[in-house]
Amino acid sequence: MPDPTTAGPDDRHGEESSGPGAARAFRVATLDEVAQRAGVSRSVASRAMNNSRNVSAPKREAVARAAAELGYVPNPTARALATSTAGSVVLALPDDDPALFGDPFFSQVLVGVAAALDRSELNLTLMLASSERGRERLARVLRSRRSDGVMLMGLRKDDPLGRLAAQTDVPVVLGGRPLDADARWYVDVDNRGGARLAAEHLLRSGRRHLAAIVGPVDLQASVARHHGFADAVAAERLPADWVEHADFTYEGGAAAMTRLLAAHPEIDGVFAASDYMASGAMRALRAAGRRIPEDVAVVGFDDLEIARHTEPPLTTVSQPIRGLGHEMATMLIRLIDGDTPTPIILPTHLVVRGSAPGPV
Amino acid sequence: MPDPTTAGPDDRHGEESSGPGAARAFRVATLDEVAQRAGVSRSVASRAMNNSRNVSAPKREAVARAAAELGYVPNPTARALATSTAGSVVLALPDDDPALFGDPFFSQVLVGVAAALDRSELNLTLMLASSERGRERLARVLRSRRSDGVMLMGLRKDDPLGRLAAQTDVPVVLGGRPLDADARWYVDVDNRGGARLAAEHLLRSGRRHLAAIVGPVDLQASVARHHGFADAVAAERLPADWVEHADFTYEGGAAAMTRLLAAHPEIDGVFAASDYMASGAMRALRAAGRRIPEDVAVVGFDDLEIARHTEPPLTTVSQPIRGLGHEMATMLIRLIDGDTPTPIILPTHLVVRGSAPGPV
DNA sequence: CCAGCAAGTGGGACCGCTCCCACTTATTTC
DNA sequence: GAAATAAGTGGGAGCGGTCCCACTTGCTGG
């Protein structure tokens, strides 16, 4: 009866089993071994490890001791198979998006997500899903229950990722709202309100010829910021159509500014829907001989680090980027736990710096 | 004998058991069901799916068809348990490091890693391991074989992460070398050579009073850049000790520059070990009334986007950040496959812009 | 005194896959 | 033509957990 589990006294927990030469195959202890050492059944050991009920104090302690001595670490894969939960969530996003990757935006989201996940036992799997392969992988992961939930960011209009996520039975939390589908669960930033704040600030400081540089039309955040700008300008019965689209990049912002100046030389205030674009716009303004803020005031959006380092420092709309990640993860956890959270809109606020000082 | 596998004809896969609208508890098909539908044993089905040998053409095809019809997706967890491989690797790094998170550095590494992983079947798990909890989690993951390999970045001197990684039997690839331990497998950038390039460029353009702003002493990359600077300056028998330390941030660079100016007003060239610090130094120089590059030339390191947007644009040492991530992942994959790769040092090169033009 | 109950215990059936191995059938080889 | 070899097949034992459930106990209460 060559049963290794009951083999004999020489069966100590395998520090080292001679592998086939290359790598040492360190065999970690299993629950069976812990149970055996503690003199209890595997069931009891399992209950003790998960400290659930129906384990007497002495046995619970014996198991704890045996586990410690053996350096036992539960095998998450086995647990995952048995419970059919993965123990991990995925964060999926396109990797070719300058709005996400051109700056510390993404890193900050990640830090927030990781912080929230840190309290749970969930691991974070990252999927950059812009390539076709990447998409397929995400689809497979979603269908195979390899993950307990998904966070999706940077969704554009008609993004196949959205449809993919809608088809799965795994909880999905969106970062930002999609333009087309209406999502059940999402965390967004008050883009419209923030943009309105920016435009109102310009108006309040006496600017009367406002232009805006906004992002691509297939991003909800972009459209919302555009709306916010228009809200404020229209409220003053000023023309709200001095608007150029760019791609959230520095160069794009500069080019848009140049176009705006050509069309409307009397511009005295600019709202750019990202700090990078604002920064580019400032270069274009300087190149055109305009002084900032004397001739033209500039307000950005994001409050990235760069905003503190432009010359003059950039007045901008601050959004809680880490908070976005944190709330997304928190919402996902609640969803996984069976709760029914409600969508969250995070507040934005204006940070006034030199590029657009307030009314004196 | 109540064997569920041969239970009866009413045992079909539950595709249409739940309504089309409210996707709930969708039971995905198992290999058993595929096998049954294809009229073969599970063994054959398994072989067919993994297209290994010993499957006749007709059966292979039957399995493929059945799998397609059932929308079969293999359960990675079960596979992981059976093969005792995880199917994923982890990228671990501290999340409180401005050198990693203050700029798009980290995102770029990630894109490189993801691109390399995209060719394999490996998933990427991200662990931000600066908190004590995070460290413990990483340790558990390493011991539980939940991961097939680890990439470690941003290791500082005496970092517990290093010891943690050394104790595991899972392959470990380092991004950058640690200062204390000597790593088996790592991918690094030629920091020393790059810094030398920077200093030599300043010298070649006629600068004779060089200072440097370098990073913290517990980072190997930082020390190496310092060395590279010293190499070049010492070769010209010029003083190589006009050096201040900062923390890779803009503010730190500005403060260091101020200190340097106070100590050595005759400075006519500055090497800053990061673009952010260079950018801060430029602000300090302007504040002190120095013209760039007429009075003082400035060279940075990294070639981040910001370098193109400073005024004047920053001459800097370009390093292949995505390449770093890509090579790390590639090396890890080779390690997992049982190969024995050799450490890699990626080349750096100088990008000349306005802040330090070349010799005329 | 025995049914009734709660706490505690361990046997064993899963979870869904891989892979070894005994076995059948077709193809060589001497 | 028998033996050896190759190709194909499916049974079944794991992988390392979870968890249901039948089965002791020790107490309570009628």
Coordinates of C-alpha atoms in Angstrom, one line a residue, chain A residues 22-28 70-78 80-81 85-88 95 100-104 106-108 110-111 114-115 117-128 131 133-134 137 140-141 143-146 166-171 249-251 276 279 283 286 305-306 308-311 322, chain B residues 15 23-26 28 70-78 80-82 85-88 95 100-104 106-108 110-111 114-115 117-128 131 133-134 137 139-141 143-146 166-169 249-251 276 279 283 286 305-306 308-311 322 338:
Chain A
A22 CA 17.3 22.4 -12.5
A23 CA 15.1 24.1 -9.8
R24 CA 14.7 22.9 -6.3
A25 CA 11.1 21.8 -5.9
F26 CA 10.4 23.0 -2.4
R27 CA 7.2 21.2 -1.4
V28 CA 5.2 23.3 0.9
L70 CA 5.4 23.6 9.3
G71 CA 5.3 27.1 7.9
Y72 CA 2.0 26.2 6.4
V73 CA 0.5 28.6 3.8
P74 CA -2.9 27.6 2.4
N75 CA -2.8 27.0 -1.3
P76 CA -5.0 29.7 -2.8
T77 CA -5.5 27.8 -6.0
A78 CA -7.0 24.8 -4.3
A80 CA -10.3 28.8 -5.3
L81 CA -11.2 25.6 -7.0
T85 CA -14.1 32.1 -6.1
A86 CA -10.9 33.5 -7.6
G87 CA -9.6 35.7 -4.9
S88 CA -8.6 38.3 -7.3
D95 CA -2.8 51.0 -22.7
L100 CA -4.6 57.6 -18.9
F101 CA -0.9 57.0 -19.5
G102 CA 0.6 60.3 -20.4
D103 CA 0.9 61.4 -16.8
P104 CA 0.8 60.1 -13.3
F106 CA -2.9 56.0 -13.9
S107 CA -0.3 55.4 -11.2
Q108 CA -2.5 57.4 -8.8
L110 CA -3.6 52.3 -9.0
V111 CA -2.4 53.4 -5.7
A114 CA -4.3 48.9 -4.2
A115 CA -5.0 50.7 -0.9
L117 CA -7.8 46.1 -1.9
D118 CA -5.2 45.9 0.8
R119 CA -8.0 45.5 3.4
S120 CA -9.5 42.6 1.6
E121 CA -7.9 39.3 0.6
L122 CA -8.2 40.2 -3.1
N123 CA -5.3 40.4 -5.4
L124 CA -5.1 42.7 -8.3
T125 CA -4.7 41.5 -11.9
L126 CA -3.9 44.1 -14.4
M127 CA -5.0 43.7 -18.0
L128 CA -4.0 46.2 -20.7
S131 CA -4.6 44.8 -28.6
R133 CA -5.1 39.6 -28.1
G134 CA -5.6 41.5 -24.9
R137 CA -7.7 37.4 -22.9
R140 CA -11.6 34.6 -21.5
V141 CA -10.9 35.7 -18.0
R143 CA -15.9 33.8 -18.8
S144 CA -13.7 31.5 -16.9
R145 CA -14.4 33.0 -13.5
R146 CA -10.7 33.5 -13.0
A166 CA -22.0 43.6 -19.9
Q167 CA -22.1 40.0 -21.0
T168 CA -20.4 38.6 -18.0
D169 CA -22.0 37.6 -14.8
V170 CA -19.0 38.9 -12.9
P171 CA -19.5 42.3 -11.1
T249 CA -1.7 66.0 -25.0
Y250 CA 0.6 68.9 -24.7
E251 CA 1.1 69.2 -28.4
Y276 CA -1.2 68.9 -20.2
S279 CA 0.4 73.6 -20.5
R283 CA 3.3 77.7 -24.7
R286 CA 3.5 82.8 -25.1
E305 CA 2.1 67.7 -10.5
I306 CA 2.9 69.5 -13.7
R308 CA 2.5 73.4 -9.9
H309 CA 5.6 73.7 -12.2
T310 CA 4.4 75.6 -15.1
E311 CA 5.3 79.3 -15.4
R322 CA -6.5 58.2 -5.9
Chain B
E15 CA -26.9 27.3 -21.0
A23 CA -27.6 36.7 -16.1
R24 CA -27.3 34.9 -12.8
A25 CA -25.2 31.9 -11.8
F26 CA -24.3 31.1 -15.4
V28 CA -19.9 27.4 -17.7
L70 CA -20.7 24.9 -25.7
G71 CA -18.6 28.1 -25.5
Y72 CA -16.2 26.1 -23.4
V73 CA -13.5 28.1 -21.6
P74 CA -11.0 26.0 -19.6
N75 CA -11.1 26.7 -15.9
P76 CA -7.6 28.2 -15.2
T77 CA -8.0 27.5 -11.5
A78 CA -8.5 23.8 -12.0
A80 CA -3.4 25.5 -12.0
L81 CA -4.2 23.1 -9.3
A82 CA -3.6 20.1 -11.4
T85 CA 1.6 26.3 -11.9
A86 CA -0.2 29.5 -11.3
G87 CA -0.4 31.0 -14.8
S88 CA 0.5 34.4 -13.5
D95 CA 4.1 52.5 -3.9
L100 CA 8.7 55.4 -9.5
F101 CA 5.4 57.1 -9.2
G102 CA 5.9 60.8 -9.6
D103 CA 5.9 60.5 -13.4
P104 CA 5.0 58.3 -16.3
F106 CA 5.9 53.4 -13.8
S107 CA 3.2 53.4 -16.5
Q108 CA 5.8 52.9 -19.2
L110 CA 4.0 48.4 -17.1
V111 CA 3.2 48.8 -20.7
A114 CA 2.3 43.8 -20.4
A115 CA 3.5 43.7 -24.0
L117 CA 3.4 39.0 -21.2
D118 CA 0.9 39.3 -23.9
R119 CA 2.7 36.6 -25.9
S120 CA 2.6 34.1 -23.1
E121 CA -0.4 32.9 -21.3
L122 CA 0.7 34.6 -18.1
N123 CA -1.4 37.1 -16.2
L124 CA 0.1 40.0 -14.4
T125 CA -0.6 40.5 -10.7
L126 CA 0.4 43.8 -9.2
M127 CA 1.5 44.2 -5.7
L128 CA 2.3 47.5 -4.1
S131 CA 2.9 48.7 3.8
R133 CA 0.4 44.3 5.2
G134 CA 1.5 44.5 1.6
R137 CA 0.9 39.5 1.4
A139 CA 5.5 36.9 1.3
R140 CA 2.4 34.7 1.4
V141 CA 2.0 34.8 -2.3
R143 CA 5.3 30.9 -0.5
S144 CA 2.0 29.7 -1.6
R145 CA 3.0 29.3 -5.3
R146 CA 0.2 31.4 -6.3
A166 CA 15.8 35.6 -2.1
Q167 CA 14.1 33.1 0.2
T168 CA 11.6 32.0 -2.3
D169 CA 12.0 29.2 -4.8
T249 CA 11.4 65.5 -7.1
Y250 CA 11.0 68.9 -8.7
E251 CA 11.1 70.7 -5.4
Y276 CA 12.0 66.4 -12.6
S279 CA 13.2 71.0 -14.2
R283 CA 13.4 77.2 -11.9
R286 CA 16.0 81.4 -13.4
E305 CA 7.6 63.8 -21.6
I306 CA 8.3 66.8 -19.4
R308 CA 10.2 68.3 -24.2
H309 CA 8.0 70.9 -22.5
T310 CA 10.4 72.8 -20.3
E311 CA 11.6 76.2 -21.4
R322 CA 9.3 50.4 -21.8
G338 CA 13.8 26.7 -17.4

